[in-house]
XYZ file of C-alpha atoms in Angstrom:
650
model
C -27.415 -41.226 -59.197
C -25.516 -43.169 -56.513
C -22.355 -41.375 -55.433
C -20.236 -44.514 -55.648
C -21.133 -44.951 -59.313
C -19.841 -41.511 -60.421
C -16.699 -41.726 -62.470
C -14.657 -38.566 -63.064
C -12.787 -38.067 -66.345
C -10.316 -35.195 -66.185
C -9.758 -33.536 -69.583
C -6.831 -31.135 -70.007
C -6.101 -29.466 -73.373
C -2.484 -28.347 -73.641
C -0.182 -26.612 -76.082
C 3.394 -26.334 -74.813
C 2.343 -26.601 -71.180
C 5.859 -26.837 -69.759
C 6.328 -26.556 -66.003
C 2.713 -25.501 -65.441
C 1.473 -28.811 -66.861
C 3.791 -30.738 -64.544
C 2.432 -28.882 -61.503
C -1.126 -29.467 -62.727
C -0.581 -33.239 -63.021
C 1.223 -33.444 -59.667
C -1.728 -31.782 -57.949
C -4.149 -34.262 -59.535
C -2.000 -37.131 -58.282
C -2.131 -35.678 -54.748
C -5.905 -35.127 -54.796
C -7.914 -36.682 -51.951
C -10.362 -37.958 -54.553
C -8.285 -39.617 -57.253
C -9.547 -39.109 -60.806
C -10.796 -42.210 -62.589
C -8.925 -41.158 -65.707
C -6.824 -38.213 -66.819
C -6.915 -37.350 -70.516
C -4.373 -34.841 -71.788
C -5.051 -33.594 -75.310
C -1.707 -32.561 -76.795
C -2.664 -29.834 -79.273
C 0.457 -29.648 -81.438
C 2.942 -29.135 -78.590
C 6.628 -28.874 -79.408
C 8.012 -29.002 -75.849
C 7.292 -32.632 -75.032
C 4.073 -31.996 -73.115
C 2.626 -35.304 -74.310
C 5.599 -37.284 -72.999
C 5.411 -35.477 -69.670
C 1.720 -36.372 -69.336
C 2.462 -40.055 -69.986
C 4.978 -40.032 -67.136
C 2.100 -39.192 -64.786
C -0.076 -41.985 -66.167
C -2.338 -39.800 -68.291
C -3.962 -41.010 -71.491
C -2.610 -38.705 -74.210
C -4.610 -37.787 -77.306
C -2.184 -36.337 -79.846
C -3.406 -33.709 -82.338
C -0.902 -33.200 -85.134
C -0.313 -30.035 -87.109
C -0.851 -26.479 -85.953
C -2.892 -25.860 -82.787
C -6.625 -26.408 -83.262
C -7.720 -24.484 -80.173
C -9.041 -25.602 -76.770
C -12.627 -26.144 -77.973
C -11.553 -28.726 -80.551
C -9.075 -30.312 -78.124
C -11.629 -30.669 -75.321
C -14.113 -32.300 -77.687
C -11.509 -34.863 -78.756
C -10.782 -35.554 -75.111
C -14.480 -35.973 -74.342
C -14.797 -38.503 -77.172
C -12.093 -40.608 -75.520
C -13.532 -40.287 -72.003
C -15.374 -43.099 -70.210
C -16.502 -41.317 -67.047
C -19.954 -40.114 -66.056
C -18.658 -36.626 -65.304
C -16.313 -34.700 -67.576
C -14.138 -32.386 -65.486
C -12.410 -29.809 -67.676
C -9.220 -28.208 -66.381
C -6.821 -25.746 -67.979
C -3.202 -26.850 -68.183
C -2.072 -23.865 -66.089
C -4.205 -24.532 -62.987
C -3.477 -26.552 -59.859
C -6.406 -28.243 -58.127
C -6.727 -28.083 -54.367
C -6.648 -31.456 -52.590
C -10.445 -31.379 -52.206
C -11.401 -29.836 -55.572
C -12.414 -33.118 -57.214
C -14.116 -34.382 -54.063
C -16.260 -31.252 -53.845
C -17.104 -31.487 -57.551
C -18.222 -35.096 -57.162
C -20.223 -34.375 -54.010
C -22.193 -31.496 -55.544
C -23.116 -33.480 -58.664
C -23.937 -36.648 -56.708
C -26.082 -34.942 -54.074
C -27.891 -32.736 -56.581
C -28.871 -34.802 -59.614
C -31.033 -31.908 -60.796
C -27.954 -29.918 -61.837
C -26.214 -30.739 -65.091
C -22.968 -28.838 -64.706
C -20.985 -26.757 -62.263
C -17.886 -24.608 -62.219
C -15.716 -23.005 -59.571
C -13.176 -20.189 -59.424
C -9.537 -19.307 -59.031
C -8.366 -19.033 -55.453
C -7.147 -15.806 -53.843
C -3.459 -16.766 -53.702
C -1.952 -16.694 -57.206
C 1.753 -17.572 -56.991
C 2.849 -15.343 -59.892
C 3.844 -11.773 -59.034
C 3.126 -8.575 -60.911
C 0.314 -6.053 -60.848
C -1.522 -7.298 -63.941
C -1.231 -10.985 -62.992
C -2.490 -10.497 -59.445
C -5.245 -8.136 -60.595
C -6.573 -10.591 -63.202
C -6.591 -13.563 -60.835
C -7.998 -11.713 -57.833
C -10.647 -10.040 -59.977
C -11.754 -13.462 -61.283
C -11.807 -14.868 -57.744
C -13.880 -12.001 -56.353
C -16.420 -12.048 -59.181
C -16.939 -15.819 -58.968
C -17.075 -15.794 -55.175
C -19.890 -13.224 -55.251
C -21.809 -14.589 -58.239
C -25.289 -16.080 -58.144
C -25.610 -19.792 -57.375
C -27.773 -20.426 -60.441
C -25.513 -19.527 -63.341
C -26.319 -18.900 -66.984
C -22.812 -19.672 -68.193
C -20.050 -22.262 -67.861
C -16.304 -22.090 -67.188
C -13.913 -24.685 -68.565
C -10.948 -23.578 -66.454
C -12.398 -25.758 -63.702
C -15.839 -27.101 -64.535
C -17.683 -30.402 -64.546
C -20.573 -31.556 -66.751
C -22.477 -34.816 -67.162
C -21.065 -36.641 -70.169
C -24.406 -37.651 -71.716
C -25.656 -34.046 -71.748
C -22.343 -32.785 -73.142
C -22.563 -35.312 -75.983
C -26.220 -34.497 -76.679
C -25.387 -30.786 -77.038
C -22.491 -31.480 -79.404
C -19.748 -30.290 -77.061
C -17.890 -27.032 -77.455
C -18.304 -24.889 -80.558
C -15.160 -25.628 -82.575
C -15.436 -22.411 -84.582
C -13.553 -20.816 -81.675
C -9.978 -21.586 -82.701
C -8.406 -19.578 -79.872
C -8.990 -19.642 -76.116
C -12.091 -17.462 -76.094
C -15.690 -17.863 -74.916
C -16.310 -21.428 -76.084
C -17.238 -22.323 -72.494
C -19.616 -19.363 -72.154
C -21.271 -20.358 -75.434
C -21.732 -23.915 -74.128
C -23.287 -22.480 -70.976
C -25.755 -20.500 -73.090
C -26.827 -23.694 -74.882
C -27.187 -25.483 -71.553
C -29.449 -22.682 -70.339
C -31.537 -22.656 -73.515
C -31.995 -26.438 -73.291
C -33.392 -26.100 -69.769
C -30.391 -27.498 -67.899
C -29.247 -26.071 -64.572
C -25.675 -24.913 -63.989
C -24.288 -24.091 -60.562
C -21.500 -21.748 -59.565
C -19.781 -23.428 -56.610
C -17.382 -20.998 -54.864
C -15.866 -23.805 -52.771
C -14.523 -25.578 -55.887
C -11.237 -23.733 -56.368
C -7.982 -24.014 -58.292
C -4.752 -22.018 -58.257
C -3.973 -20.185 -61.488
C -0.299 -20.234 -62.541
C -0.459 -17.983 -65.604
C 1.608 -14.797 -65.765
C -0.232 -11.919 -67.426
C 1.244 -8.954 -69.265
C -0.597 -5.706 -69.883
C -0.642 -6.249 -73.657
C -1.760 -9.847 -73.204
C -4.556 -8.749 -70.901
C -5.843 -6.194 -73.408
C -5.615 -8.650 -76.300
C -7.467 -11.346 -74.360
C -10.109 -9.035 -72.902
C -10.862 -7.344 -76.211
C -10.431 -9.962 -78.935
C -11.017 -13.196 -77.021
C -13.681 -12.027 -74.591
C -15.481 -8.739 -75.212
C -15.975 -8.950 -78.978
C -17.060 -12.622 -79.241
C -19.135 -12.396 -76.046
C -21.010 -9.379 -77.400
C -21.687 -11.288 -80.629
C -23.012 -14.195 -78.569
C -25.320 -11.890 -76.610
C -26.654 -10.394 -79.832
C -27.062 -13.845 -81.396
C -29.088 -15.178 -78.482
C -30.830 -11.864 -77.703
C -30.110 -12.562 -74.043
C -28.082 -10.355 -71.699
C -26.926 -12.256 -68.586
C -27.344 -10.513 -65.255
C -24.607 -12.129 -63.202
C -20.808 -12.270 -62.869
C -19.170 -9.562 -65.064
C -22.540 -8.384 -66.395
C -24.432 -7.784 -63.157
C -26.130 -4.484 -62.347
C -23.140 -3.199 -60.358
C -20.795 -3.726 -63.305
C -23.141 -1.910 -65.675
C -23.529 1.050 -63.325
C -19.760 1.133 -62.816
C -19.197 1.386 -66.568
C -21.761 4.202 -66.754
C -20.019 6.167 -63.996
C -16.679 5.865 -65.800
C -18.161 7.306 -68.983
C -19.758 10.121 -66.999
C -16.320 10.847 -65.529
C -14.725 10.904 -68.997
C -17.380 13.229 -70.436
C -17.072 15.594 -67.475
C -13.284 15.533 -67.808
C -13.512 16.712 -71.429
C -16.256 19.282 -70.825
C -14.298 20.664 -67.894
C -11.864 22.340 -70.292
C -14.728 24.639 -71.280
C -16.177 25.029 -67.802
C -13.951 23.939 -64.888
C -17.006 23.518 -62.671
C -17.898 20.434 -64.695
C -14.797 18.749 -63.292
C -16.786 18.322 -60.099
C -18.696 15.688 -62.039
C -15.458 13.701 -62.402
C -15.022 13.658 -58.637
C -18.651 12.671 -58.037
C -18.473 9.898 -60.641
C -15.292 8.484 -59.100
C -16.886 8.570 -55.653
C -19.862 6.675 -57.061
C -17.489 4.147 -58.643
C -15.785 3.637 -55.291
C -19.108 3.144 -53.523
C -20.326 0.643 -56.112
C -17.122 -1.392 -55.858
C -16.164 -0.801 -52.231
C -16.050 -4.518 -51.462
C -13.833 -5.285 -54.458
C -11.414 -2.455 -53.716
C -11.180 -3.417 -50.031
C -10.434 -6.965 -51.172
C -7.617 -5.667 -53.387
C -6.156 -3.707 -50.464
C -6.433 -6.677 -48.117
C -4.642 -9.027 -50.517
C -1.951 -6.698 -51.856
C -1.766 -3.496 -49.828
C -2.657 0.068 -50.758
C -0.107 0.437 -53.564
C -1.349 -2.694 -55.305
C -4.961 -1.664 -54.697
C -4.363 1.715 -56.365
C -2.942 0.034 -59.465
C -5.710 -2.569 -59.517
C -8.382 0.136 -59.277
C -6.809 1.863 -62.287
C -6.831 -1.374 -64.291
C -10.434 -1.979 -63.288
C -11.434 1.516 -64.433
C -9.673 0.945 -67.756
C -11.445 -2.406 -68.129
C -14.828 -0.760 -67.565
C -14.097 1.770 -70.321
C -12.861 -0.497 -73.087
C -15.271 -3.354 -72.408
C -18.323 -1.067 -72.411
C -16.989 0.779 -75.472
C -16.734 -2.484 -77.393
C -20.180 -3.589 -76.245
C -21.759 -0.273 -77.235
C -19.956 -0.219 -80.583
C -21.093 -3.756 -81.346
C -24.682 -2.867 -80.472
C -24.530 0.138 -82.779
C -23.020 -1.907 -85.598
C -25.673 -4.587 -85.100
C -28.413 -1.959 -85.309
C -26.904 -0.558 -88.508
C -26.762 -4.059 -89.982
C -30.430 -4.588 -89.160
C -31.340 -1.302 -90.817
C -29.138 -2.193 -93.772
C -30.824 -5.569 -94.173
C -34.216 -3.875 -94.240
C -33.131 -1.200 -96.711
C -30.958 -3.418 -98.902
C -33.749 -4.563 -101.258
C -34.821 -0.969 -101.795
C -31.309 0.388 -102.312
C -29.771 -2.518 -104.204
C -29.811 -0.640 -107.485
C -28.211 2.436 -105.925
C -25.599 0.628 -103.844
C -22.808 0.894 -106.401
C -19.433 2.221 -105.260
C -19.583 5.081 -107.762
C -22.999 6.171 -106.475
C -21.867 5.951 -102.859
C -18.713 7.938 -103.659
C -20.751 10.689 -105.302
C -23.039 10.752 -102.261
C -20.008 10.942 -99.948
C -18.574 13.880 -101.898
C -21.917 15.686 -101.702
C -22.091 14.989 -97.966
C -18.551 16.339 -97.568
C -19.552 19.511 -99.395
C -22.742 19.943 -97.358
C -21.011 19.080 -94.079
C -18.244 21.584 -94.717
C -20.700 24.301 -95.685
C -22.821 23.708 -92.568
C -19.741 23.746 -90.366
C -18.535 26.982 -91.947
C -21.928 28.498 -91.132
C -21.891 27.223 -87.548
C -18.383 28.460 -86.689
C -18.533 32.261 -86.244
C -16.277 34.372 -88.431
C -12.736 34.761 -87.070
C -13.358 32.211 -84.319
C -11.366 29.494 -86.095
C -7.682 28.979 -85.369
C -5.531 31.597 -87.204
C -8.459 32.572 -89.431
C -8.108 36.296 -88.757
C -4.405 36.326 -89.644
C -5.014 34.097 -92.682
C -7.636 36.505 -93.988
C -5.311 39.428 -93.283
C -2.448 37.934 -95.292
C -4.734 37.181 -98.252
C -6.154 40.697 -98.074
C -2.713 42.306 -98.012
C -1.552 40.210 -100.989
C -4.583 41.516 -102.904
C -3.969 45.116 -101.817
C -0.197 45.255 -102.270
C 0.133 42.756 -105.164
C 3.149 41.074 -103.598
C 3.814 37.901 -101.630
C 6.008 39.880 -99.222
C 2.982 41.852 -98.080
C 3.344 43.587 -94.725
C 0.461 45.275 -92.987
C 2.850 47.300 -90.858
C 0.961 48.768 -87.916
C -2.228 49.397 -89.862
C -5.242 47.329 -90.854
C -8.254 48.129 -92.974
C -11.078 49.826 -91.154
C -13.475 47.001 -92.046
C -11.317 44.522 -90.127
C -11.220 46.846 -87.145
C -15.002 47.237 -87.297
C -15.505 43.485 -87.610
C -13.214 42.838 -84.669
C -15.194 45.289 -82.561
C -18.448 43.680 -83.683
C -17.265 40.155 -82.805
C -15.376 40.976 -79.611
C -18.213 39.847 -77.274
C -18.182 36.447 -79.011
C -14.420 35.823 -78.956
C -13.576 32.325 -77.746
C -10.123 33.373 -76.535
C -9.025 36.318 -74.497
C -11.283 38.343 -72.240
C -14.879 38.196 -73.379
C -17.243 41.049 -72.748
C -20.950 40.649 -71.982
C -23.187 41.360 -74.948
C -25.022 44.629 -74.464
C -28.611 44.042 -75.585
C -29.927 47.363 -74.324
C -31.366 49.783 -76.909
C -28.088 51.701 -76.889
C -26.074 48.488 -77.311
C -28.242 47.291 -80.192
C -27.911 50.690 -81.866
C -24.128 50.390 -81.622
C -24.202 46.879 -83.163
C -26.405 48.062 -86.025
C -24.133 51.064 -86.546
C -21.087 48.792 -86.856
C -22.948 46.616 -89.370
C -23.855 49.657 -91.460
C -20.255 50.845 -91.434
C -19.128 47.443 -92.727
C -21.135 48.113 -95.895
C -19.469 51.489 -96.425
C -17.089 51.334 -99.442
C -14.580 53.556 -97.656
C -14.194 50.967 -94.885
C -12.607 48.561 -97.377
C -9.811 50.966 -98.312
C -9.241 53.115 -95.227
C -6.476 52.057 -92.846
C -6.563 52.660 -89.106
C -3.182 53.015 -87.311
C -2.050 54.350 -83.931
C -3.639 52.498 -81.020
C -3.310 48.953 -82.358
C -1.014 46.559 -80.542
C 1.104 44.650 -83.105
C 2.444 41.131 -82.830
C 4.523 39.286 -85.401
C 3.740 36.004 -87.076
C 5.881 33.987 -89.467
C 4.562 34.095 -92.975
C 3.461 30.761 -94.457
C 4.191 29.859 -98.086
C 1.832 31.929 -100.221
C -0.075 29.591 -102.573
C -3.212 29.152 -100.466
C -3.315 32.846 -99.588
C -2.837 33.788 -103.230
C -5.912 31.751 -104.175
C -7.837 33.408 -101.359
C -6.512 36.805 -102.458
C -8.093 36.158 -105.862
C -11.429 35.478 -104.129
C -10.929 38.665 -102.120
C -10.251 40.632 -105.291
C -13.306 39.226 -107.086
C -15.507 40.347 -104.206
C -13.750 43.651 -103.600
C -17.067 45.517 -103.612
C -18.742 43.071 -101.245
C -19.101 43.147 -97.480
C -16.159 41.574 -95.620
C -18.446 38.853 -94.261
C -19.442 37.863 -97.802
C -15.803 37.658 -98.878
C -14.916 35.532 -95.857
C -17.824 33.196 -96.621
C -16.580 32.791 -100.207
C -13.077 32.078 -98.935
C -14.433 29.426 -96.592
C -16.325 27.781 -99.447
C -13.037 27.533 -101.367
C -11.630 25.518 -98.444
C -14.710 23.266 -98.514
C -14.178 22.601 -102.235
C -10.582 21.633 -101.453
C -11.951 19.162 -98.883
C -14.100 17.505 -101.546
C -11.010 17.121 -103.719
C -9.035 15.607 -100.824
C -11.757 13.016 -100.145
C -11.821 12.107 -103.833
C -8.032 11.686 -103.851
C -8.215 9.524 -100.709
C -10.699 7.245 -102.455
C -8.484 7.121 -105.538
C -5.418 6.192 -103.468
C -7.240 3.417 -101.597
C -8.763 2.082 -104.823
C -5.313 2.027 -106.441
C -3.799 0.133 -103.503
C -6.723 -2.317 -103.162
C -8.239 -2.503 -106.667
C -10.148 -5.713 -105.932
C -11.852 -4.330 -102.836
C -15.207 -2.779 -103.655
C -16.078 -1.085 -100.368
C -12.773 -0.640 -98.526
C -11.757 2.472 -100.533
C -15.114 4.009 -99.634
C -14.458 3.276 -95.972
C -11.070 5.021 -96.204
C -12.594 8.063 -97.914
C -15.363 8.186 -95.305
C -12.867 8.101 -92.436
C -10.968 10.984 -94.039
C -14.127 13.012 -94.624
C -15.447 12.641 -91.089
C -12.167 13.100 -89.238
C -12.823 16.013 -86.819
C -9.674 17.986 -87.668
C -10.254 17.491 -91.394
C -13.828 18.752 -91.049
C -12.762 21.812 -89.081
C -9.716 22.982 -91.030
C -11.385 22.469 -94.403
C -14.410 24.550 -93.416
C -12.660 27.796 -92.497
C -9.963 30.065 -93.920
C -6.852 28.005 -93.135
C -4.033 26.824 -95.373
C -4.343 23.309 -93.893
C -7.240 22.811 -96.339
C -4.957 23.041 -99.378
C -2.199 21.100 -97.614
C -4.600 18.176 -97.016
C -5.634 18.241 -100.678
C -1.984 18.173 -101.762
C -1.200 15.372 -99.314
C -4.075 13.253 -100.610
C -2.973 13.932 -104.172
C 0.637 12.946 -103.462
C -0.454 9.735 -101.716
C -2.685 8.843 -104.676
C 0.087 9.519 -107.185
C 2.665 7.548 -105.168
C 0.210 4.637 -105.054
C -0.151 4.808 -108.848
C 3.624 4.923 -109.311
C 4.048 2.001 -106.912
C 1.658 -0.222 -108.846
C 2.112 1.016 -112.413
C 5.583 2.557 -112.499
C 6.844 6.043 -113.324
C 6.501 7.890 -116.646
C 6.694 11.485 -117.870
C 3.053 12.293 -117.135
C 3.113 10.836 -113.627
C 6.392 12.592 -112.898
C 4.878 15.898 -114.031
C 1.772 15.383 -111.861
C 3.709 14.206 -108.791
C 6.188 17.065 -109.103
C 3.331 19.551 -109.455
C 1.544 18.166 -106.394
C 4.782 18.320 -104.387
C 5.398 21.913 -105.485
C 1.841 22.925 -104.580
C 2.193 21.373 -101.134
C 5.574 22.993 -100.467
C 4.182 26.381 -101.544
C 1.227 25.906 -99.196
C 2.784 24.958 -95.876
C 6.345 24.243 -94.780
C 5.173 21.162 -92.846
C 4.642 19.573 -96.277
C 8.376 18.882 -96.220
C 7.311 15.681 -94.432
C 6.205 14.381 -97.856
C 9.773 14.515 -99.174
C 10.933 11.360 -97.304
C 7.847 9.522 -98.597
C 8.656 10.281 -102.229
C 12.385 9.686 -101.670
C 11.659 6.268 -100.142
C 9.423 5.406 -103.090
C 12.165 6.430 -105.536
C 14.774 4.364 -103.693
C 12.518 1.323 -103.583
C 11.640 1.542 -107.300
C 15.326 2.035 -108.163
C 16.317 -1.091 -106.242
C 13.378 -3.005 -107.680
C 14.368 -2.158 -111.259
C 18.125 -2.347 -110.537
C 18.651 1.252 -111.599
C 16.515 1.040 -114.754
C 13.778 3.331 -113.456
C 12.244 6.160 -115.509
C 14.824 8.836 -114.739
C 12.956 11.491 -116.719
C 9.783 11.139 -114.653
C 11.710 11.091 -111.390
C 13.688 14.083 -112.578
C 10.459 16.066 -113.033
C 9.387 15.017 -109.538
C 12.529 16.698 -108.179
C 12.995 19.620 -110.585
C 9.446 21.021 -110.498
C 9.270 21.505 -106.685
C 12.794 22.936 -106.641
C 12.078 25.341 -109.495
C 8.786 26.586 -108.066
C 9.421 26.600 -104.315
C 13.155 27.242 -103.831
C 12.792 31.006 -103.537
C 10.508 30.913 -100.533
C 12.549 28.375 -98.594
C 15.792 30.152 -99.483
C 14.354 33.423 -98.210
C 13.091 31.713 -95.075
C 16.484 30.157 -94.340
C 18.488 33.296 -95.093
C 16.289 35.951 -93.523
C 14.195 33.881 -91.163
C 11.166 34.497 -93.331
C 9.199 37.676 -93.858
C 7.064 38.624 -90.892
C 3.415 39.475 -91.338
C 2.188 41.950 -88.757
C -1.161 41.204 -87.186
C -2.737 43.789 -84.908
C -5.405 43.787 -82.259
C -6.894 46.735 -80.466
C -5.691 46.672 -76.878
C -6.938 49.927 -75.404
C -8.121 53.388 -76.432
C -5.387 55.577 -77.923
C -3.230 57.392 -75.390
C -4.099 61.086 -74.963
C -2.148 63.591 -76.998
C 0.662 65.200 -74.927
């Protein structure tokens, strides 16, 4: 195509462009290669952007109503264009004097290419760490990208009008500034067209970025839709942000994170963090030197941190999307076979069974007394069973079986000074001797005093320990390990009840949603802390059950109102929670807020009897413990650990 016959149509979508639009139009007017036409698509602006564009001689296409998005706006501008080349510009960029001339020259001298795009320059006028990082990062990536591109960029990009029309323009399903240009580039590639990245075609970016805006754009407007596009086309580009260096950089950041976490168990692993960060610096040495050259060492340090964060969240989203896509594929294959079983009730039953099995397996995996506070929890339950009182004190004595068990498990303790396990014949004989003594009936009743170092622990409310004391009493003739296993299973059963209550609460709040309540129950079941504390002897298991029950009942009251039965149930659940753990006091504001809201909603005509039960039952059943705690500071339960052999007799 003869150079003199090329006509350039500049298309600028804008929504409330303000001062940036004025600077954009002024730069076009000062360009060494004047545009043949400038089309500004006013996408529902309220600041007079359309009138401003007319002052600079632009043809304005007005889109009424709420903003339609840049993809729709650019397509409307392309429909009005008459030029051979459509040059798309954002309303917050300023062209260099030679930007249009370079665009025309490349397309005229190389008729084999269909489209081209450039980059931001290295001198953004806006200040701020995030703004400069975003613009300089874009500049560096585009300046070092491959000439033959597999994408397109509408911030400053030109395309032959006939090809653009044949492909149907931008995908208008993108209603926000997202990856509509990248998607067009993918269709250009699939149709056999060539796209060039031209580093000499540059514009100045005027936008000011905030940290929150950067995250929102990178995650919701870039990473998520771009990953969907990659999965749709089954094609992973190998240039720009997805080149081999970027992939390796993301891998090194995840290695650093894993080593950072594992280092809390073995500090030597923290060396892996240092090595991974060194590798990251080597992979991106050119980029980081560029940051330092343009902004100094302080700016470079901040930019490196933002880059590391970007590598983490972008790769996390990509990996999560790949996993979700794989699950969808498996689901599509299994759906015909499982259609009859895929009812919410069936899935809920399966989830409850999985919760039970998961809790049981976890209780088997975690060694006895290794869980947080499990030894003291067992001791309190045992003393309640022995002394038949909630003010049980073990003084400076414990049962011999607990002393024997502590000695047996001491080499495996996760806290304190661990001792090497003696696997010699003499050591194995000692282990077997301790095991045999555990089965001796006298060990369950004999107390061992003297050389035990006591420490004091505040006594929790007694309900959970009373239930465990009943288990302890039922298995009084059994080995201590058997009784502890039974007590753990009771916690697992409480977990199943909590998951069921979570499903009930979600189903009450969203009755028309078939699968969302199951998702809520699944998240509760597989939460790490929930799994752990409901698989060992810990009063958090009953507290979680009471919490789930209170949330379910408050949801029912919110939707269906209060009555005597619901007041009785809610008051009972509150009393059970308060008698389980003092932290359950956090539920009081929840119920009080619900009462206040229902009172205002009904203008004082609420069911006072039901609300009265909600208040009276917890007060009547739990006041004594909290009164004692406030007056006396709470009874102290003495826990003891062997510290050293007994001192010699004087």
